[in-house]
Amino acid sequence: MNTKINLFGYELKNPVIPASGTFGFGYEFAEFYDINCLGSISLKGSTIASRYGNPLPRIAECPSGLINAVGLQNPGVDKVISDEIPHCKKHFSGKLIANVGGHSVEDYTSAVAKFNDCEDVFAIELNISCPNVKGGGMAFGVDPTTAHDLVVAVKKISTKPILVKLSPNVTDIVAMAKACENAGADGISLINTLLGMRINTKTGKPIISVTKGGYSGPGIFPVALRMVYEVANAVSIPVVGMGGVSSAYDVIEMMMAGASAVMIGSANLIEPFACKNIIENLPVVMKELNIQNLNDIIGRSFK
Amino acid sequence: MKQIKMTVLSNTSVGHDTFEMILTGDTILRSGQFIELQLPNKYLRRPFSVARYKDNTLTLLYKVLGAGTSDMTEVGFGTVFDVLSELGNTFDISNVTSPLLIGGGIGIAPLFNLANDFAEKGITANVILGFRNKDEMFYVEEFKKIANVTIATDDGSFGFAGNVVECLKRSNIAYDKYFACGPMVMLKALASHSDMGELSLEARMGCGFGACMGCTIQTTKGYARVCKEGPVFKASEVIF
């Protein structure tokens, strides 16, 4: 039975990758289990300058998920490279995916350039879909022309494959994916969180300090699956699927929709062993569904 | 962090919208630490401070604030919860001989275990408990068995009329360190009155074990997660 997959020429032992922002820089989870079981790790979103993020509260409960408005809290790319990645590498022997956010094209290009010499990173995930950063982030992810120009600029300076992380908060997800592919993106990851809000009915005020945040969790899985399906049908570069994936069955369903690899997000927050459990269950579910090789099922729903 | 199953031994009302739940399971908790319960039909786990821990038996005090805690009141004997235990840091009681414990509302919960720690060391702690009014008082008799208790109520319906910080300012209680838990506004007022203590903070959490950055505060030592570096912080270090 084969759970190995290939992403940008790298062999991952399985398609399961913790999603950016739900796994820190990996080492927190190394206290709970041997994180070497993971296919890779998408690191906490990093920006050129350090960021505190949004005021508290940043979290709200939702049916089948949560809203977060962390706001890209991170120590800045330099510290990520000098401190966080080496700390992570003490526990993880595989290659990592760096995740980069920004407010301007220059923010992105200067941050991405810093990872060029970072051997532990095999790909850069470009976060053009963070709903929680004022005046930036998602602005690049809702207009195909803006996204195209950003990806062109980043591809010019990057020596690593670029995975563009798309926002579901758009009318036409396929147009966004195609714009990125045409600009030279090496892959597409989707979906980021859906914009949402909750109100405290006792006070009548929003729970989240900045009013709105990103909704994630099992509730968004059908939306994510549909978008992965549409994008995988339309582009010829690899698609990494995410959004509410919580079980080995979800991983397989996401791959059948067209994902070459699958990221696990919110599930890590309520179940620290989520990724480990999913990876251990994957061969069991494959056997049950008579799947010998995961690569055979990528896009099975439309092929 | 330890993931365990805990079984409910009892779940009873101890005051206005306030309940005591006693659970048992294989864990060892120290004063200041917290647990997270996975409630049925709720996505996120709920963090609770530990009001009492002894010999694998844990007491939680909780106030009904929303749908999650409202559902909790219906939980009966024998119910099994999936629990993340032994989360967060602890109060530092080393070299403390005259402790003052200051709690506001449901924030008195973690101070009860702490008062017991001191009692077991032969130290009777001074405790100021603050409530909105007489009707919302709870666990006062339990505290009185092990500590010297002063009560403050916002409306003056019992004890000192005013909040716990005003009560502290008017009192002549001698202490070498205070330990406080309660609403942020209370902790802020307390920290600006004196930085000779530790504050146990509350926050809406995503994960409870340091992964999501959902509960990060700013301190004089940089960003700190309430769930991981906290929930207990030096009063002198918290930037309000």
XYZ file of C-alpha atoms in Angstrom:
543
model
C 0.000 0.000 0.000
C 1.439 3.372 -1.024
C 0.689 6.625 0.798
C 3.635 8.463 -0.771
C 2.921 11.458 -2.934
C 5.069 13.838 -4.908
C 4.872 17.599 -4.600
C 7.133 19.832 -6.717
C 9.598 16.961 -7.170
C 9.799 16.141 -3.466
C 8.548 12.838 -2.199
C 6.362 13.186 0.887
C 5.719 10.028 2.923
C 2.023 10.865 2.940
C -0.236 13.707 1.743
C -1.011 15.003 5.264
C 0.352 18.477 5.999
C -0.706 20.618 8.977
C -2.091 23.900 7.653
C -0.410 27.218 8.309
C -1.532 28.956 11.483
C -2.816 25.855 13.224
C 0.489 24.171 13.989
C 2.801 26.999 15.045
C 6.316 26.103 13.953
C 5.733 22.421 14.636
C 7.735 21.977 17.808
C 4.742 22.604 20.104
C 3.235 19.395 18.711
C 6.516 17.494 19.065
C 5.713 17.519 22.792
C 2.676 15.359 21.994
C 3.906 12.969 19.276
C 6.760 12.294 16.857
C 5.989 14.805 14.125
C 8.207 12.931 11.679
C 5.052 11.053 10.670
C 3.871 14.180 8.817
C 4.205 14.598 5.060
C 5.397 18.158 5.587
C 4.447 21.193 7.703
C 3.119 24.517 6.466
C 4.665 26.928 8.934
C 2.918 29.799 10.697
C 2.374 32.700 8.307
C 5.362 35.011 8.330
C 5.726 38.656 7.358
C 8.787 40.764 6.685
C 8.335 42.617 10.008
C 7.164 41.032 13.248
C 3.467 41.416 14.044
C 1.475 41.169 17.270
C -1.740 40.729 15.324
C -5.213 41.727 16.445
C -6.403 42.546 19.967
C -8.235 39.840 21.928
C -10.762 38.274 21.575
C -9.476 36.592 18.434
C -11.536 33.404 18.682
C -15.244 32.582 18.580
C -17.107 29.271 18.665
C -19.305 28.418 15.666
C -21.479 25.491 14.626
C -19.012 22.899 13.280
C -16.010 25.175 13.572
C -14.589 28.432 14.803
C -13.855 31.961 13.756
C -10.319 33.241 14.204
C -8.906 36.706 13.761
C -5.339 36.188 14.966
C -4.037 38.652 12.386
C -0.777 37.010 11.342
C 0.998 37.191 14.676
C 4.589 36.181 13.936
C 8.137 37.120 14.910
C 9.131 38.284 11.413
C 10.854 36.341 8.622
C 14.407 36.863 9.930
C 13.575 35.304 13.300
C 11.549 32.555 11.613
C 14.668 31.583 9.649
C 17.191 32.062 12.459
C 15.185 30.653 15.414
C 11.892 28.984 14.557
C 12.918 26.776 11.626
C 16.053 25.414 13.376
C 13.873 24.699 16.449
C 11.364 22.888 14.238
C 14.112 20.928 12.470
C 15.261 19.441 15.790
C 12.013 17.489 15.720
C 11.244 17.115 12.013
C 13.606 15.631 9.441
C 11.460 16.361 6.358
C 11.237 19.512 4.265
C 9.006 22.415 5.243
C 6.639 24.795 3.502
C 7.133 28.435 4.484
C 4.018 30.599 4.469
C 4.394 34.264 3.579
C 1.939 37.139 4.040
C 2.189 40.840 3.315
C 0.620 44.237 2.653
C 2.424 45.136 -0.559
C 4.177 43.432 -3.476
C 7.476 44.487 -1.935
C 6.526 42.944 1.425
C 5.983 39.631 -0.318
C 9.047 39.709 -2.566
C 11.450 40.719 0.199
C 10.075 38.037 2.534
C 10.114 35.337 -0.145
C 13.688 36.265 -1.148
C 14.897 35.594 2.384
C 13.794 31.961 2.099
C 15.833 31.401 -1.098
C 18.832 30.166 0.883
C 16.813 28.269 3.491
C 17.482 24.626 2.608
C 14.895 23.276 5.020
C 12.121 24.937 3.033
C 11.141 23.177 -0.210
C 8.255 25.464 -1.195
C 6.712 28.813 -0.339
C 3.009 29.146 0.250
C 1.911 32.641 -0.694
C -0.907 33.726 1.577
C -2.988 36.094 -0.517
C -6.095 35.197 1.385
C -5.778 36.198 5.029
C -9.067 37.882 5.930
C -7.666 39.249 9.186
C -5.150 41.851 8.145
C -6.394 45.344 7.434
C -5.534 46.872 4.082
C -3.701 43.839 2.821
C -3.580 40.093 2.726
C -6.852 39.208 1.142
C -6.812 42.261 -1.149
C -4.363 40.322 -3.340
C -6.592 37.280 -3.290
C -9.885 38.682 -4.520
C -8.831 40.211 -7.830
C -7.278 38.021 -10.570
C -5.170 40.830 -12.066
C -3.685 41.842 -8.696
C -2.968 38.201 -7.848
C -1.386 37.638 -11.265
C 0.953 40.618 -10.886
C 1.992 39.570 -7.378
C 2.782 36.013 -8.457
C 4.818 37.310 -11.437
C 6.853 39.525 -9.097
C 7.405 36.736 -6.578
C 8.328 34.159 -9.232
C 11.000 36.530 -10.565
C 12.951 36.472 -7.311
C 12.118 33.062 -5.818
C 14.271 29.978 -6.244
C 11.571 27.801 -4.630
C 8.289 26.512 -6.013
C 5.424 28.903 -5.229
C 2.152 27.557 -3.885
C -0.530 30.257 -3.947
C -3.117 29.981 -1.158
C -6.499 31.178 -2.351
C -9.379 32.771 -0.536
C -12.871 31.313 -0.907
C -14.280 34.838 -0.500
C -14.512 35.385 -4.256
C -17.166 35.045 -6.944
C -15.035 33.021 -9.332
C -12.404 30.797 -7.711
C -11.398 29.314 -11.076
C -10.523 32.748 -12.468
C -8.270 33.332 -9.471
C -6.544 29.960 -9.856
C -6.022 30.424 -13.593
C -4.596 33.916 -13.091
C -2.041 32.451 -10.669
C -1.227 29.552 -12.985
C -0.733 31.944 -15.913
C 1.576 34.049 -13.741
C 3.811 31.048 -13.183
C 2.543 29.637 -9.877
C 3.764 26.101 -9.264
C 0.698 25.068 -7.297
C -2.549 26.245 -5.748
C -3.633 25.622 -2.168
C -7.205 26.233 -1.094
C -9.304 27.170 0.727
C -8.370 29.738 3.349
C -11.084 30.655 5.846
C -14.505 32.012 4.959
C -15.271 35.502 6.243
C -17.687 35.312 9.128
C -18.784 36.909 12.368
C -20.542 36.208 15.660
C -22.391 38.585 17.957
C -22.605 38.333 21.738
C -26.376 38.434 22.182
C -26.044 39.716 25.755
C -24.100 42.836 24.724
C -25.246 43.083 21.104
C -21.609 43.559 20.069
C -19.355 41.409 17.861
C -17.381 38.774 19.800
C -14.244 39.211 17.681
C -12.304 42.396 18.490
C -12.033 43.354 14.828
C -15.676 42.381 14.167
C -15.043 39.789 11.468
C -12.782 36.795 11.184
C -12.172 33.633 9.226
C -14.521 30.684 9.680
C -12.981 27.220 9.486
C -13.700 23.696 10.634
C -15.802 20.764 9.390
C -18.611 23.163 8.433
C -16.599 24.448 5.468
C -15.549 21.020 4.162
C -18.251 20.786 1.448
C -17.423 24.311 0.235
C -13.707 23.522 0.192
C -14.260 20.240 -1.603
C -16.341 21.932 -4.302
C -13.710 24.631 -4.848
C -10.845 22.119 -4.977
C -12.853 20.137 -7.530
C -13.473 23.201 -9.699
C -9.879 24.410 -9.553
C -8.329 20.967 -10.116
C -10.514 20.637 -13.196
C -9.322 23.943 -14.567
C -5.558 24.045 -13.927
C -2.699 21.689 -14.741
C -0.530 22.513 -11.711
C -0.844 20.596 -8.400
C -3.671 21.538 -6.065
C -3.343 21.222 -2.288
C -6.754 20.880 -0.685
C -7.819 22.076 2.731
C -10.868 23.238 4.635
C -12.444 21.290 7.472
C -10.535 18.061 6.823
C -10.836 16.023 10.025
C -10.431 12.351 9.135
C -8.680 9.932 6.773
C -11.963 9.682 4.860
C -11.915 13.460 4.376
C -8.320 13.245 3.081
C -9.337 10.642 0.513
C -12.429 12.605 -0.499
C -10.307 15.729 -0.960
C -7.855 13.790 -3.140
C -10.701 12.379 -5.209
C -11.794 15.996 -5.732
C -8.379 16.673 -7.235
C -5.970 17.442 -4.392
C -2.397 16.126 -4.669
C -1.862 16.778 -0.964
C -4.148 17.751 1.901
C -3.717 20.241 4.699
C -5.251 19.802 8.152
C -6.123 22.985 10.019
C -8.762 23.455 12.710
C -8.738 19.764 13.623
C -5.290 20.285 15.198
C -6.744 22.829 17.597
C -9.379 20.615 19.167
C -7.472 17.358 18.863
C -3.696 17.760 19.285
C -3.192 14.268 17.867
C -5.416 14.905 14.810
C -2.712 14.631 12.126
C -1.132 11.563 13.721
C -4.526 9.863 14.004
C -5.388 10.672 10.394
C -2.028 9.374 9.129
C -2.424 6.146 11.112
C -5.967 5.666 9.811
C -5.092 6.374 6.190
C -3.864 2.834 5.330
C -6.860 1.359 7.180
C -9.322 3.405 5.136
C -7.351 2.762 1.926
C -7.670 -0.973 2.536
C -11.383 -0.638 3.220
C -11.876 1.322 -0.012
C -9.526 -0.967 -1.957
C -7.049 1.814 -2.759
C -3.501 0.560 -3.356
C -1.856 3.851 -4.259
C -3.091 7.297 -3.240
C -1.760 8.779 -6.484
C -4.389 6.729 -8.348
C -7.277 8.567 -6.716
C -6.164 12.176 -7.327
C -9.004 13.729 -9.314
C -10.880 10.428 -9.615
C -14.172 12.325 -9.361
C -13.687 13.864 -12.783
C -11.162 11.653 -14.532
C -0.375 18.455 28.320
C -2.067 15.158 28.813
C -5.155 13.850 27.017
C -7.358 11.772 29.288
C -10.915 10.659 29.928
C -12.504 12.089 33.057
C -15.696 10.855 34.676
C -18.206 13.166 36.345
C -18.807 12.365 40.010
C -21.150 15.271 40.730
C -22.460 18.483 39.185
C -24.364 20.757 41.543
C -25.451 24.360 41.852
C -23.408 26.339 44.390
C -24.832 29.796 43.726
C -26.575 32.042 41.259
C -25.828 30.569 37.773
C -22.742 29.012 39.347
C -21.992 25.306 39.472
C -19.448 22.906 40.906
C -18.456 19.869 38.867
C -16.303 17.135 40.364
C -14.486 14.811 37.979
C -12.050 11.963 38.357
C -9.272 10.826 36.042
C -5.608 9.994 35.808
C -3.947 13.375 36.047
C -1.913 15.530 38.407
C -2.712 19.250 38.501
C -0.998 22.101 40.281
C -2.440 25.459 41.317
C -2.761 27.797 38.373
C -3.006 25.123 35.702
C -6.173 24.545 33.725
C -7.985 21.860 31.776
C -10.017 21.849 28.573
C -13.262 19.917 28.322
C -14.646 18.670 25.024
C -18.363 19.372 25.380
C -20.928 17.540 23.262
C -22.176 19.566 20.276
C -19.504 22.230 20.670
C -16.491 22.504 18.388
C -13.890 24.173 20.561
C -12.850 22.779 23.891
C -13.692 24.942 26.912
C -10.932 26.007 29.306
C -11.561 25.812 33.069
C -9.310 26.643 35.971
C -8.934 24.091 38.709
C -10.708 24.999 41.948
C -9.470 21.909 43.739
C -7.315 18.931 42.911
C -6.551 16.051 45.190
C -5.783 12.394 44.464
C -7.026 12.288 40.839
C -10.171 14.190 41.786
C -10.775 17.569 40.264
C -13.262 20.283 41.181
C -14.336 22.872 38.628
C -16.369 25.949 39.401
C -18.157 27.406 36.413
C -20.586 30.186 35.707
C -23.270 29.831 33.056
C -22.245 32.392 30.461
C -23.304 30.871 27.154
C -24.632 27.804 25.386
C -21.611 25.665 26.313
C -21.742 26.247 30.048
C -25.537 26.092 29.930
C -25.337 22.578 28.449
C -22.820 21.647 31.130
C -25.408 22.108 33.868
C -27.345 19.147 32.415
C -24.393 16.764 32.733
C -24.948 13.951 35.192
C -23.017 11.392 37.259
C -20.940 8.997 35.183
C -20.646 11.212 32.107
C -17.218 10.805 30.512
C -15.425 13.803 29.030
C -12.438 13.917 26.717
C -10.086 16.272 28.548
C -6.794 17.992 27.850
C -5.246 18.293 31.287
C -2.152 19.767 32.931
C -2.257 22.865 30.704
C -0.473 26.133 31.406
C 1.885 27.262 34.131
C 1.484 27.503 37.904
C 1.424 30.103 40.659
C 4.844 30.641 42.211
C 4.428 30.341 45.962
C 8.083 29.824 46.818
C 9.253 31.927 49.798
C 5.758 33.369 50.322
C 4.840 33.575 54.008
C 1.989 36.127 54.009
C -0.100 35.468 50.911
C -3.062 37.562 49.889
C -5.511 35.956 47.470
C -7.835 38.288 45.570
C -10.672 36.904 43.495
C -13.492 38.504 41.550
C -16.615 36.510 40.639
C -15.901 33.130 39.062
C -12.218 34.158 39.243
C -12.143 32.917 42.825
C -11.984 29.338 41.475
C -8.219 28.832 41.027
C -7.556 30.654 44.303
C -9.379 27.964 46.278
C -6.792 25.339 45.363
C -4.064 27.857 46.093
C -5.541 28.626 49.546
C -5.494 24.875 50.197
C -1.834 24.690 49.127
C -0.989 27.339 51.706
C -3.141 25.668 54.369
C -1.274 22.411 53.768
C 1.971 24.323 54.378
C 0.556 25.614 57.657
C -0.054 29.116 56.279
C -3.482 30.679 56.611
C -3.919 32.949 53.616
C -5.800 36.224 53.651
C -8.465 36.189 50.961
C -10.569 38.990 49.480
C -13.518 37.688 47.487
C -15.478 40.128 45.347
C -18.998 39.610 44.037
C -21.576 41.794 42.300
C -24.023 41.397 45.181
C -24.975 39.162 48.086
C -27.047 36.837 45.865
C -24.061 36.031 43.654
C -21.793 34.955 46.515
C -20.592 31.355 46.444
C -17.927 29.124 48.017
C -17.470 31.592 50.890
C -17.949 28.941 53.586
C -15.458 26.638 51.875
C -12.846 29.411 51.837
C -13.561 30.284 55.488
C -12.519 26.791 56.569
C -8.947 27.356 55.405
C -8.416 31.119 55.102
C -9.165 34.548 56.574
C -11.910 35.825 54.307
C -12.967 39.390 53.534
C -15.988 39.898 51.297
C -16.610 42.846 49.005
C -19.786 43.412 47.004
C -20.178 46.020 44.288
C -23.596 47.085 45.573
C -22.677 46.882 49.260
C -25.287 44.212 49.990
C -22.695 42.224 51.943
C -19.330 43.092 53.484
C -17.275 45.927 52.039
C -19.201 48.145 49.628
C -17.088 48.374 46.484
C -14.745 46.298 44.394
C -11.864 44.181 45.658
C -9.204 46.756 44.741
C -10.960 49.493 46.722
C -11.371 46.980 49.528
C -7.652 46.209 49.472
C -6.749 49.919 49.529
C -8.969 50.525 52.580
C -7.807 47.449 54.459
C -4.630 47.020 56.459
C -3.967 43.447 55.379
C -0.223 42.772 55.400
C 1.085 40.553 52.606
C 4.362 39.762 50.898
C 2.745 38.609 47.644
C -0.732 38.619 46.189
C -2.353 36.163 43.786
C -5.348 37.363 41.822
C -7.903 36.113 39.331
C -10.966 37.873 38.022
C -12.219 40.176 35.276
C -9.538 41.970 33.228
C -10.717 45.374 34.503
C -10.160 44.220 38.095
C -6.705 42.795 37.329
C -5.715 46.005 35.574
C -6.761 48.147 38.542
C -4.975 45.785 40.904
C -1.745 45.766 38.897
C -1.700 49.563 38.801
C -2.192 49.629 42.606
C 0.594 47.123 43.296
C 2.853 44.944 41.181
C 3.773 42.656 44.094
C 1.802 39.741 42.797
C 0.689 37.309 40.143
C -2.379 37.478 37.942
C -4.207 34.509 36.484
C -5.680 35.640 33.173
C -8.696 34.404 31.288
C -9.031 34.416 27.500
C -11.133 32.971 24.729
C -8.882 30.203 23.460
C -8.707 28.278 20.227
C -6.543 25.335 21.178
C -5.396 25.821 24.784
C -1.912 24.398 24.195
C 0.019 27.034 22.286
C -0.726 26.274 18.647
C -3.159 28.882 17.361
C -2.018 32.200 18.889
C -5.665 32.936 19.658
C -4.980 34.141 23.210
C -1.718 36.066 22.910
C -1.225 39.111 25.152
C 1.570 41.654 25.215
C 3.998 41.619 28.132
C 7.173 43.481 28.990
C 8.996 40.310 27.896
C 7.241 40.168 24.518
C 4.207 38.326 23.214
C 2.891 35.635 25.528
C 0.150 33.066 25.090
C -2.278 32.959 28.010
C -2.592 29.185 27.478
C 1.104 28.352 27.247
C 3.322 30.963 28.930
C 0.374 31.709 31.250
C -2.295 31.722 32.497
C -0.331 33.076 35.483
C 1.746 36.204 34.850
C 3.677 38.574 37.085
C 1.545 41.688 37.598
C 4.592 43.776 36.694
C 4.874 42.154 33.258
C 1.353 42.335 31.838
C 0.749 45.193 29.402
C -2.949 46.028 29.667
